[in-house]
mmCIF file of C-alpha atoms and ligand atoms in Angstrom:
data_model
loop_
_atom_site.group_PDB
_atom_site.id
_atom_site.type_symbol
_atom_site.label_atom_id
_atom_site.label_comp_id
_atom_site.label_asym_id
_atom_site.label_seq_id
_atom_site.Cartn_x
_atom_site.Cartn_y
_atom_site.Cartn_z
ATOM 1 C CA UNK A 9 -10.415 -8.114 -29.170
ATOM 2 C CA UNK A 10 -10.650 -4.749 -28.235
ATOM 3 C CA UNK A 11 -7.793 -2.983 -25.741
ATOM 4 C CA UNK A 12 -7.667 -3.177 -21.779
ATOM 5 C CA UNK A 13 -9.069 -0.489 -20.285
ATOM 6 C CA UNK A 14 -6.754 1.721 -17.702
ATOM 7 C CA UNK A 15 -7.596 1.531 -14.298
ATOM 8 C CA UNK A 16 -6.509 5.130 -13.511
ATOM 9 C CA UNK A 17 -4.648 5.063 -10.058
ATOM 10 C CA UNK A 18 -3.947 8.666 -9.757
ATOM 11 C CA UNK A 19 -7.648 9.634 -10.719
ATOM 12 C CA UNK A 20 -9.042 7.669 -8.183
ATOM 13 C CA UNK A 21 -6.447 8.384 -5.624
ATOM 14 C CA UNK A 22 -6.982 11.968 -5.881
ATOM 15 C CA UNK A 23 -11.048 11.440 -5.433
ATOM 16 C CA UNK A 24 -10.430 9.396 -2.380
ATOM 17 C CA UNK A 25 -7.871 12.334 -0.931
ATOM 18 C CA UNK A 26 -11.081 14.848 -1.826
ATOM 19 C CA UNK A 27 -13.153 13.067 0.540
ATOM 20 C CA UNK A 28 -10.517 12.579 3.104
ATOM 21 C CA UNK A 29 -10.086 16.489 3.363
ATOM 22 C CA UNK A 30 -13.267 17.257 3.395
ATOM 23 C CA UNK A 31 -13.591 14.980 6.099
ATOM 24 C CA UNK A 32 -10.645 16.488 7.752
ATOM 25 C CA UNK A 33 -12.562 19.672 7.519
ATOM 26 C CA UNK A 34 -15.899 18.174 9.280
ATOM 27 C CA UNK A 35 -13.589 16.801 11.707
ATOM 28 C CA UNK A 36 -12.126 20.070 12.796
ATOM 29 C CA UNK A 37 -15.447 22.006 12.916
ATOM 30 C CA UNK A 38 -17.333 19.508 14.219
ATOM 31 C CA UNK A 39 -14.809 18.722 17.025
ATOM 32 C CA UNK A 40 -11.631 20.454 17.427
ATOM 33 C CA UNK A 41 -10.288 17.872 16.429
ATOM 34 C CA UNK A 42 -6.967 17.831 13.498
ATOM 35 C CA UNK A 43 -5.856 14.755 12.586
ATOM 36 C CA UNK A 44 -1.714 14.487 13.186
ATOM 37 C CA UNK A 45 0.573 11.772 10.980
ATOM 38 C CA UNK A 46 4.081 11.139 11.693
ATOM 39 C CA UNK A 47 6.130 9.635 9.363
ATOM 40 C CA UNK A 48 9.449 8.567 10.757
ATOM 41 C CA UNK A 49 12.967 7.968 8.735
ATOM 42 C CA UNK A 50 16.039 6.660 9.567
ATOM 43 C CA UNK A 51 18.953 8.005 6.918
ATOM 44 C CA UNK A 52 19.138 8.980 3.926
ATOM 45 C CA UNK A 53 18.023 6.819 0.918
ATOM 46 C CA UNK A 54 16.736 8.799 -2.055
ATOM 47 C CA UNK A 55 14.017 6.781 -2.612
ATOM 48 C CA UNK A 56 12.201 6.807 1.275
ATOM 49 C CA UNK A 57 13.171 10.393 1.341
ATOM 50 C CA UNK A 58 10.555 10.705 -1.488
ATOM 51 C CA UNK A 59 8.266 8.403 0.168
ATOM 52 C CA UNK A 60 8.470 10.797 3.421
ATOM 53 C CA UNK A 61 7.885 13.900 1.627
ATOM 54 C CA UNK A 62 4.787 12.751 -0.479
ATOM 55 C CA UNK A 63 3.214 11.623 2.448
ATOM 56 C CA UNK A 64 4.182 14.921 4.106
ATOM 57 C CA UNK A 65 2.831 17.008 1.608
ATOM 58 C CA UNK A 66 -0.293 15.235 0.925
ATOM 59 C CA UNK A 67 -0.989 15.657 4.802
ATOM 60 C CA UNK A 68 -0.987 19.044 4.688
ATOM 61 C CA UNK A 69 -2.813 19.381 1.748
ATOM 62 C CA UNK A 70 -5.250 17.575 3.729
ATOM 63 C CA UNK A 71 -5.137 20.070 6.413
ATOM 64 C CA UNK A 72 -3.491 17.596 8.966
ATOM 65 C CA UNK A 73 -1.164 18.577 11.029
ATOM 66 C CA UNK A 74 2.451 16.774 10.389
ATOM 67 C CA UNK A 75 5.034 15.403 13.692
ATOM 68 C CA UNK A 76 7.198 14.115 10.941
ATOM 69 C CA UNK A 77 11.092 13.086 12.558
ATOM 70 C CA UNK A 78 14.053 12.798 10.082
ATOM 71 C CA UNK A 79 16.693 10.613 12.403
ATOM 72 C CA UNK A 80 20.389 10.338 11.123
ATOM 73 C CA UNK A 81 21.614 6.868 9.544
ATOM 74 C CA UNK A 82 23.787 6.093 12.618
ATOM 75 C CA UNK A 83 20.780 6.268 15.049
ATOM 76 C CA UNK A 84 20.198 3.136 17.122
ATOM 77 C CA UNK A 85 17.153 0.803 17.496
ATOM 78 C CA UNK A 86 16.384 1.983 21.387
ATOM 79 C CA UNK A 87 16.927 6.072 20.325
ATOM 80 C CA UNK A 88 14.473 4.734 17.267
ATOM 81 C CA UNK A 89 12.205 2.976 20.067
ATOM 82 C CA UNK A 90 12.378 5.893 22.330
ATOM 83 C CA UNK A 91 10.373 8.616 19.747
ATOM 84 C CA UNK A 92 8.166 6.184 18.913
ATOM 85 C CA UNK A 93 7.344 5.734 22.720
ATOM 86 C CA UNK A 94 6.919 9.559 22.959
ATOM 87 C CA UNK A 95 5.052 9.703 19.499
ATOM 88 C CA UNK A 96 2.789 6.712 20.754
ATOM 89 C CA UNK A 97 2.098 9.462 24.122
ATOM 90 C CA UNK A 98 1.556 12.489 21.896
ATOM 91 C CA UNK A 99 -2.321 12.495 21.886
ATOM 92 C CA UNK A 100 -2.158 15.371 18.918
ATOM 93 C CA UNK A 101 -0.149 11.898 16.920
ATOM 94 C CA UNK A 102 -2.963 10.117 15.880
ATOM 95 C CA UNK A 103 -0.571 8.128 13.133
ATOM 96 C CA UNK A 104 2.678 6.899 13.231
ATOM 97 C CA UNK A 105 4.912 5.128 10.343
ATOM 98 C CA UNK A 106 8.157 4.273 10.557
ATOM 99 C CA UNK A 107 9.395 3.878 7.039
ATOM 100 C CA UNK A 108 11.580 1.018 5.699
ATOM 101 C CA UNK A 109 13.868 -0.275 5.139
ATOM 102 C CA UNK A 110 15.632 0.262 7.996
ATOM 103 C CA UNK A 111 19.695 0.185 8.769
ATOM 104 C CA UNK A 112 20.542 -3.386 8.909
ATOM 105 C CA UNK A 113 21.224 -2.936 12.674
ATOM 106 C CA UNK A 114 17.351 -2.058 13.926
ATOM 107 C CA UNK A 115 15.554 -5.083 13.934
ATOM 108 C CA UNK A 116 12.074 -4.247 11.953
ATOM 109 C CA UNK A 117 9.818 -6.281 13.247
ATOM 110 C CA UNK A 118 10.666 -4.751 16.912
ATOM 111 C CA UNK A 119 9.940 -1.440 16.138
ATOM 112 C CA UNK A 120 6.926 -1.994 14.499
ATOM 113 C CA UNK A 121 5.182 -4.188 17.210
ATOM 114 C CA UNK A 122 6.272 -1.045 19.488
ATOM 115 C CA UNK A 123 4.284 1.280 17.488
ATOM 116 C CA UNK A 124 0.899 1.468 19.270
ATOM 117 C CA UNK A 125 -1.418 -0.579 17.079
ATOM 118 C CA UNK A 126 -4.274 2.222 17.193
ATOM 119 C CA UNK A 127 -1.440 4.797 15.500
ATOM 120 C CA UNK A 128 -0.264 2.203 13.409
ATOM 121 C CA UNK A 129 -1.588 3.443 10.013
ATOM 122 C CA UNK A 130 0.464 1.362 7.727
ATOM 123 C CA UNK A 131 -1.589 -1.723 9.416
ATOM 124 C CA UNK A 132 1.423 -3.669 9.789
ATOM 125 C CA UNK A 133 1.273 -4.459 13.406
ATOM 126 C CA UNK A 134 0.501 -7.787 14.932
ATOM 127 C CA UNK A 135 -2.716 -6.788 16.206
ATOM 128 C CA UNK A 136 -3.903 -4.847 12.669
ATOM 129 C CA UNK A 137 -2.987 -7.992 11.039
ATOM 130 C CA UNK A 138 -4.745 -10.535 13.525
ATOM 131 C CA UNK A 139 -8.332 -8.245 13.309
ATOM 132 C CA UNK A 140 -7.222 -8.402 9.513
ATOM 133 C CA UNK A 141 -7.415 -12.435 9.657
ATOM 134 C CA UNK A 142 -10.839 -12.434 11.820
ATOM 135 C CA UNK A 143 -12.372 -10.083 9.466
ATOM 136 C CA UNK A 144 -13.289 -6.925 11.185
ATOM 137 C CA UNK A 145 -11.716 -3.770 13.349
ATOM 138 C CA UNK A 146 -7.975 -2.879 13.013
ATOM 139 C CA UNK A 147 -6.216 -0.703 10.428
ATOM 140 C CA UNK A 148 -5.995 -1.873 7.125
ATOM 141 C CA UNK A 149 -2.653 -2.292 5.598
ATOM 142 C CA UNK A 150 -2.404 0.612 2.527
ATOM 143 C CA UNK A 151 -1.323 -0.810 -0.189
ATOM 144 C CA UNK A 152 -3.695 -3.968 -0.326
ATOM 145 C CA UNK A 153 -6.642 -1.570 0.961
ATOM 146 C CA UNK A 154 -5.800 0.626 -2.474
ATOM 147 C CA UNK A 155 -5.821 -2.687 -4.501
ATOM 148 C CA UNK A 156 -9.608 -3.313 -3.143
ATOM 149 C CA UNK A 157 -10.750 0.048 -3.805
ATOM 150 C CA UNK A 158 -9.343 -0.340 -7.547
ATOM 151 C CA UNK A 159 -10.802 -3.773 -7.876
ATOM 152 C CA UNK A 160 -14.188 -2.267 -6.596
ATOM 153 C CA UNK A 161 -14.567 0.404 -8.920
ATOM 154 C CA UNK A 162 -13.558 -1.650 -11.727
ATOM 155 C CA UNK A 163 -15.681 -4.834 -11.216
ATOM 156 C CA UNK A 164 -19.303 -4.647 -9.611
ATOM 157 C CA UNK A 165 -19.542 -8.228 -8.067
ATOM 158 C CA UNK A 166 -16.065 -10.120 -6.924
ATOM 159 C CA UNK A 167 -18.700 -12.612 -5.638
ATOM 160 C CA UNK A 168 -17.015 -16.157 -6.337
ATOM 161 C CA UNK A 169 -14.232 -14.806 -8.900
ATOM 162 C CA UNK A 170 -10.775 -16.729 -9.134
ATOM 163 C CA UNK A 171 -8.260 -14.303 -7.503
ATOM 164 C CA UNK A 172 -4.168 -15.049 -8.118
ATOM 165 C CA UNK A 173 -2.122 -12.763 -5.747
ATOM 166 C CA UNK A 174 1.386 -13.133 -6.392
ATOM 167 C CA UNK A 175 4.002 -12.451 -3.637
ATOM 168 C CA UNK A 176 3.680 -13.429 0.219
ATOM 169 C CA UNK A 177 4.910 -10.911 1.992
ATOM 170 C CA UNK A 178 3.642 -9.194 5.242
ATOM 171 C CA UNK A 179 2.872 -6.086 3.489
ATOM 172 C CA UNK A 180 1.233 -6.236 0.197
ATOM 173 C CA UNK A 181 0.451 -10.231 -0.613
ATOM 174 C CA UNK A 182 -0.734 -11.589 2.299
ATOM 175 C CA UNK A 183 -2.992 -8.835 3.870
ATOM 176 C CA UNK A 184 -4.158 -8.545 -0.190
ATOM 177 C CA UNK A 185 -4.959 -12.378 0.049
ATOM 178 C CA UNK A 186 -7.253 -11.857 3.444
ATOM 179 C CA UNK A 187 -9.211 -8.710 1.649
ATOM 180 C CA UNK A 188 -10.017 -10.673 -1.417
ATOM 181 C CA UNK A 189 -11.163 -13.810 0.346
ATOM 182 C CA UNK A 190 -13.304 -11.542 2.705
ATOM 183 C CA UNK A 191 -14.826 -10.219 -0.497
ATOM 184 C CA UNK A 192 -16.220 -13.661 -1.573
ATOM 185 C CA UNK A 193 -13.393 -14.322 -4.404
ATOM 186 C CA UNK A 194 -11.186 -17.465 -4.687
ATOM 187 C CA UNK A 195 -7.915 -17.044 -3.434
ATOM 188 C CA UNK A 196 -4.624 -18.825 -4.718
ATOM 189 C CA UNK A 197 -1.391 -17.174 -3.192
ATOM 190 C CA UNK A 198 1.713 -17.509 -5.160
ATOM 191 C CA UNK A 199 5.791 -17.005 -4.441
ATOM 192 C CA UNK A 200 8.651 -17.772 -5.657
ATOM 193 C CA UNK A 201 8.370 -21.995 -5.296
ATOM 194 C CA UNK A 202 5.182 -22.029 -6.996
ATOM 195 C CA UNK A 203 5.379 -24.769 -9.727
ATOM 196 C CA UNK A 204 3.780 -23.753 -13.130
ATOM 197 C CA UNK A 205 3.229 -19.874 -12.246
ATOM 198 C CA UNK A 206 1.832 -18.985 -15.655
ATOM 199 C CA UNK A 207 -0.757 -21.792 -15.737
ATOM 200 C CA UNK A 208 -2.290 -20.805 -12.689
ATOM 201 C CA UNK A 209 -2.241 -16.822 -13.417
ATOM 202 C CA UNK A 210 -4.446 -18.073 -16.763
ATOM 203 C CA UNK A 211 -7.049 -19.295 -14.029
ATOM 204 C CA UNK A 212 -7.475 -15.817 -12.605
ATOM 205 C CA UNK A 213 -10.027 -13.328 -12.894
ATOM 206 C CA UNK A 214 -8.329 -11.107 -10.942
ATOM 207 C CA UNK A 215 -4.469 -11.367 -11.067
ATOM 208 C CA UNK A 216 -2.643 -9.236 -8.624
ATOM 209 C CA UNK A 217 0.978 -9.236 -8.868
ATOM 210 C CA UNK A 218 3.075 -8.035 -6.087
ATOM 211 C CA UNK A 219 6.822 -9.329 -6.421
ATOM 212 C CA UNK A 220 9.412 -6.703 -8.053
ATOM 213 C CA UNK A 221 10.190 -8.762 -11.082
ATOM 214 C CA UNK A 222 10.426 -6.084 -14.028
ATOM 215 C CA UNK A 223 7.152 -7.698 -16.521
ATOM 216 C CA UNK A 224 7.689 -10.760 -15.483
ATOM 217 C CA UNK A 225 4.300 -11.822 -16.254
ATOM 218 C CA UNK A 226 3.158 -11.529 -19.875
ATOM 219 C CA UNK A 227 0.772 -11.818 -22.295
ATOM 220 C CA UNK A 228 0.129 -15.614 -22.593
ATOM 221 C CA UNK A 229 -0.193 -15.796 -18.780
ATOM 222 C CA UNK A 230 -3.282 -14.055 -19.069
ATOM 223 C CA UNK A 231 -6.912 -15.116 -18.830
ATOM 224 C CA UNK A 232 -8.335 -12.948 -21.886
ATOM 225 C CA UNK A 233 -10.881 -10.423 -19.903
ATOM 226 C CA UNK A 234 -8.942 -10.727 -16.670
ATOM 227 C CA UNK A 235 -8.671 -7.827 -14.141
ATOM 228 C CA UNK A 236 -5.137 -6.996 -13.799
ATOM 229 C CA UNK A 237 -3.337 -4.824 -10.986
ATOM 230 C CA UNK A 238 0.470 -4.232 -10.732
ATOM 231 C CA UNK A 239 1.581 -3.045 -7.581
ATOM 232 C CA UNK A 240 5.476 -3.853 -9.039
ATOM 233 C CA UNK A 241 7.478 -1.237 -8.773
ATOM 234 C CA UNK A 242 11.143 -1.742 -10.850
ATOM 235 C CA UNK A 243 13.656 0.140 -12.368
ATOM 236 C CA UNK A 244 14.665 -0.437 -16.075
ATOM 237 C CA UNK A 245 17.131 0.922 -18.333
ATOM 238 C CA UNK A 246 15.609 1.429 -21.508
ATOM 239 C CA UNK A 247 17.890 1.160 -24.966
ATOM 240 C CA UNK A 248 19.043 4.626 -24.923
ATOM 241 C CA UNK A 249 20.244 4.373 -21.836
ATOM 242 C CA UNK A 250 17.005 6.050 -19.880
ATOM 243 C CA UNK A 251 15.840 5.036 -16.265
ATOM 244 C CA UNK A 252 12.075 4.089 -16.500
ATOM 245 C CA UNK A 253 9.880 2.744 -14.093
ATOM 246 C CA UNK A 254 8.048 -1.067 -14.990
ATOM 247 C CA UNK A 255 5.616 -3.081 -13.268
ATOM 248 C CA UNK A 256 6.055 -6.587 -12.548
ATOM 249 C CA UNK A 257 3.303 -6.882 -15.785
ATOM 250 C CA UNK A 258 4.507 -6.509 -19.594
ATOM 251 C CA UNK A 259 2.117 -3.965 -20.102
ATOM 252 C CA UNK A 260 2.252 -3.900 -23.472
ATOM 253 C CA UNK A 261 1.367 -7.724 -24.073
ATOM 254 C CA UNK A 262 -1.467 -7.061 -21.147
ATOM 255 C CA UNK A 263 -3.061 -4.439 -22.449
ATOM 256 C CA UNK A 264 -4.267 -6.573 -25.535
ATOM 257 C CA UNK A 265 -5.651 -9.415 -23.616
ATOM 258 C CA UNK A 266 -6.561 -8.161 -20.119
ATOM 259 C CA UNK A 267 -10.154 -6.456 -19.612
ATOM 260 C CA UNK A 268 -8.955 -3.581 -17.379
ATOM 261 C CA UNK A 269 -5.102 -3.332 -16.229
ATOM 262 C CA UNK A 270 -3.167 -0.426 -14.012
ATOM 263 C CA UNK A 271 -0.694 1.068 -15.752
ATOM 264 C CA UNK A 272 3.157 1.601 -13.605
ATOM 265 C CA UNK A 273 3.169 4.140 -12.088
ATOM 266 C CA UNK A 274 -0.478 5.752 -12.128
ATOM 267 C CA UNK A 275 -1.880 2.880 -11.069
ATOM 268 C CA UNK A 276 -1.842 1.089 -7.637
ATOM 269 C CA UNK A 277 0.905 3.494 -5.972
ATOM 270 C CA UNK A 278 -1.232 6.603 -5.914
ATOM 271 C CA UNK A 279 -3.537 4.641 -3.976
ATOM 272 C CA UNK A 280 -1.187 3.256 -1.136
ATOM 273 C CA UNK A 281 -0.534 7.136 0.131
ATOM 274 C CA UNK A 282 -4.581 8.016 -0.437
ATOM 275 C CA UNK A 283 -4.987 5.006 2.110
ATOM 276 C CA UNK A 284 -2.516 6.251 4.245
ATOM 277 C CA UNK A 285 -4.194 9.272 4.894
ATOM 278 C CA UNK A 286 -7.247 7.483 5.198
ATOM 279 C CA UNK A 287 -6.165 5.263 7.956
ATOM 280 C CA UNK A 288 -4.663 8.692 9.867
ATOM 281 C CA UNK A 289 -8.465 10.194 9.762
ATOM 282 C CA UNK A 290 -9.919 7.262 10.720
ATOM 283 C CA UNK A 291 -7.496 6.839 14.020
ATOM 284 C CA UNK A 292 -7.946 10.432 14.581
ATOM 285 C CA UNK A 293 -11.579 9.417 14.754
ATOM 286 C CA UNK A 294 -11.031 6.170 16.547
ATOM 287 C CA UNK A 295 -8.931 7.676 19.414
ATOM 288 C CA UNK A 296 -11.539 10.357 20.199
ATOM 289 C CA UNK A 297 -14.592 8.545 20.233
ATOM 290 C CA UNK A 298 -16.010 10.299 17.737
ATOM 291 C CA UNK A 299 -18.158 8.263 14.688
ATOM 292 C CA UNK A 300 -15.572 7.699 11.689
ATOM 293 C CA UNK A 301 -17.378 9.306 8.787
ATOM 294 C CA UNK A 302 -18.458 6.894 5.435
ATOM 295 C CA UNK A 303 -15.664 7.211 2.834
HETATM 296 P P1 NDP B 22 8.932 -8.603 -1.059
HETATM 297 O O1 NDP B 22 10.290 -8.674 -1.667
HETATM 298 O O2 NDP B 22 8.786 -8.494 0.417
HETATM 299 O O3 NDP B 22 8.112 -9.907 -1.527
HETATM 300 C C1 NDP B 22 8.158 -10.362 -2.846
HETATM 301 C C2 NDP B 22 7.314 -11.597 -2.983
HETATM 302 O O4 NDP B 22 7.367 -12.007 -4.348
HETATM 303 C C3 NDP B 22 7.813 -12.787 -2.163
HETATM 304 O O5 NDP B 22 6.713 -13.440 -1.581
HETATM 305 C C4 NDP B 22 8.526 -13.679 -3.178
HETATM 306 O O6 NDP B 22 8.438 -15.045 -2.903
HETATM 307 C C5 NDP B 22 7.724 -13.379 -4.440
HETATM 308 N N1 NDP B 22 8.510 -13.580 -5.654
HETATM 309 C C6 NDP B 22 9.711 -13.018 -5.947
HETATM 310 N N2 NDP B 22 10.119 -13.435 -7.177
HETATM 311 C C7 NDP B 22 9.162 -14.266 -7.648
HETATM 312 C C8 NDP B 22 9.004 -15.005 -8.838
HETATM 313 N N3 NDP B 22 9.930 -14.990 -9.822
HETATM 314 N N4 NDP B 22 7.887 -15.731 -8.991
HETATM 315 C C9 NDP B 22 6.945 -15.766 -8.024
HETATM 316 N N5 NDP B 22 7.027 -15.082 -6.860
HETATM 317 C C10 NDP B 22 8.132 -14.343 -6.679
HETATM 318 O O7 NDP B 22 8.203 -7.425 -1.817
HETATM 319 P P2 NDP B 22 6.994 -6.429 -1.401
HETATM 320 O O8 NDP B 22 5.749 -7.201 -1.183
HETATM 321 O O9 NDP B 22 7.456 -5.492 -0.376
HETATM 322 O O10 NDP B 22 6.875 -5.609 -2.770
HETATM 323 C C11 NDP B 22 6.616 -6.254 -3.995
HETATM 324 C C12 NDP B 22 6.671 -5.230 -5.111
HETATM 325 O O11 NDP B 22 5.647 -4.263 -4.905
HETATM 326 C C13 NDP B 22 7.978 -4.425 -5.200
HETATM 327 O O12 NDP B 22 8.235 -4.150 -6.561
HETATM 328 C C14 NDP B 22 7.663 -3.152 -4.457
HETATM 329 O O13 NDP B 22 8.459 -2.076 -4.897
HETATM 330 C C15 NDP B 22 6.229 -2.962 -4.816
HETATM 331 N N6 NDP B 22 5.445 -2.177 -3.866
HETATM 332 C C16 NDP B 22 4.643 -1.209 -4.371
HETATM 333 C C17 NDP B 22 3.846 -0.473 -3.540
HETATM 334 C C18 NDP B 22 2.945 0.546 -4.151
HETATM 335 O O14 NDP B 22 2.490 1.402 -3.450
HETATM 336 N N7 NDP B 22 2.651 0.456 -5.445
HETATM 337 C C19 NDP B 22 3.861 -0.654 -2.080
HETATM 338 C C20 NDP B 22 4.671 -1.776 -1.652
HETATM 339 C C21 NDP B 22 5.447 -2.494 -2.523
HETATM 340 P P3 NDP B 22 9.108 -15.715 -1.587
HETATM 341 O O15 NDP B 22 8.207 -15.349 -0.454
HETATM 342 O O16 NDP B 22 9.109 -17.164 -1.883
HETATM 343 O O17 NDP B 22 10.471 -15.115 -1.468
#
């Protein structure tokens, strides 16, 4: 059997951001109109910090205009709640993320469901998730929006296919779970009391995996042909002592039994930040009445 073939994250990532500017262009001659992101972050750790700046940079490069706030580790959940009150009045905001995690001492959850849910660009707010469930309006969380646009370009017709997602959570699994069963595929969820993992990922068509367990999943667990997306992102010390970055898959193993897999990284992160900026044209659009353009 011949090799999986590389679902290439950072090709299709940087098509999608194409579009996205030129629509950003349109946008501004058309109307007047530039969208405006603001990413918000609490401290200092390494990793958000790159996080903030990627999405920073890609903004501009978008030509959008960028509110973003850097807020010292000590400041408190109502200081926190209080920008994103006067980001949620800016009318040049037209998205607003808050990134996480967050000190131990702002509650999450709170801030988010204070971010107004037409700004809310990383989809995770109450009412982005409940149009997510009824099947129609709302932002789109990012990451399981990227997942779909792999999935389409790699597979004409999900129509009826088995679909594993593994890993429940409000960001990536669940949301994930609602796209794919609004695209006509079989969904089975999975987390971590799921008896017999490996039996049911050699049911899927499509596995998904979304958990942060370094290759976890391996070859045998495979369906040979499957579709395979890792949106695992781990750190791993290799022999000589390097710091790589894994997915949740063991690539290696995949690759020879899998039809099409995404390589980590290259593959599914690319897409979450594409999406972001994405969601920030289309509430730019959305808050001004004007038509949000076909992507
Ligand atoms: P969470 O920690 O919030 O959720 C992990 C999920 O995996 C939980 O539902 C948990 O089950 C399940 N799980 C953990 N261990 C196992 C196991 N051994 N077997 C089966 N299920 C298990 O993670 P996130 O959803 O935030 O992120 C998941 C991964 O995706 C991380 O590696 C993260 O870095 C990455 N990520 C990548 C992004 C990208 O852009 N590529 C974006 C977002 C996340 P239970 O609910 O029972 O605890």
């Amino acid at each position: 059997m011949s090799k999986a073939r590389l679902i290439d994250g950072k090709e299709i990532a940087a098509k999608l951001r194409k579009t996205v500017a030129a629509q950003t262009l349109t946008l501004r001659n058309s109307y007047g109109l530039v969208p405006g992101l603001a990413a918000v972050l609490v401290g200092e750790d390494p990793a958000s910090q790159i996080y903030i700046r990627n999405k920073e940079t890609h903004a501009r490069e978008m030509g959008m205009n960028n509110f973003s706030r850097k807020l010292s580790k000590n400041t408190s959940e109502a200081e926190l709640l209080k920008i994103v009150s006067k980001l949620n009045a800016n009318p040049e905001v037209n998205g607003i993320l808050v990134q996480q995690p967050l000190p131990t001492f702002i509650d999450a959850f709170t801030v988010i469901e204070n971010v107004d849910p037409a700004k809310d660009v990383d989809g995770f707010h109450s009412f982005n998730l409940g149009a997510l469930l009824r099947g129609s309006g709302g932002l789109v969380p990012c990451t399981p929006k990227g997942c779909m646009m792999l999935l389409e370009t790699t597979l004409s017709d999900l129509n009826g296919a088995n679909a594993v997602v593994l890993g429940r959570s409000n960001i990536v699994g669940k949301p994930l779970a609602q796209l794919l069963l609004a695209a006509n595929t079989t969904v089975t969820i999975t987390h971590s009391h799921t008896r017999d993992l490996p039996e049911i990922c050699r049911n899927a068509d499509i596995l998904i995996s979304a958990i942060g367990q370094p290759e976890l999943i391996k070859g045998h667990w495979i369906k040979p042909g499957a579709i395979v997306l890792d949106v695992g992102i781990n750190r791993k010390k290799t022999k000589d002592g390097k710091q790589i970055l894994v997915g949740d898959v063991d690539f290696d193993e995949a690759i020879e039994i899998a039809s099409a897999i995404t390589p980590v990284p290259g593959g599914v992160g690319p897409m979450t930040i594409a999406c972001l900026l994405e969601n920030t044209l289309i509430a730019c659009c959305q808050q001004n009445g004007v038509p949000v353009p076909e992507i």
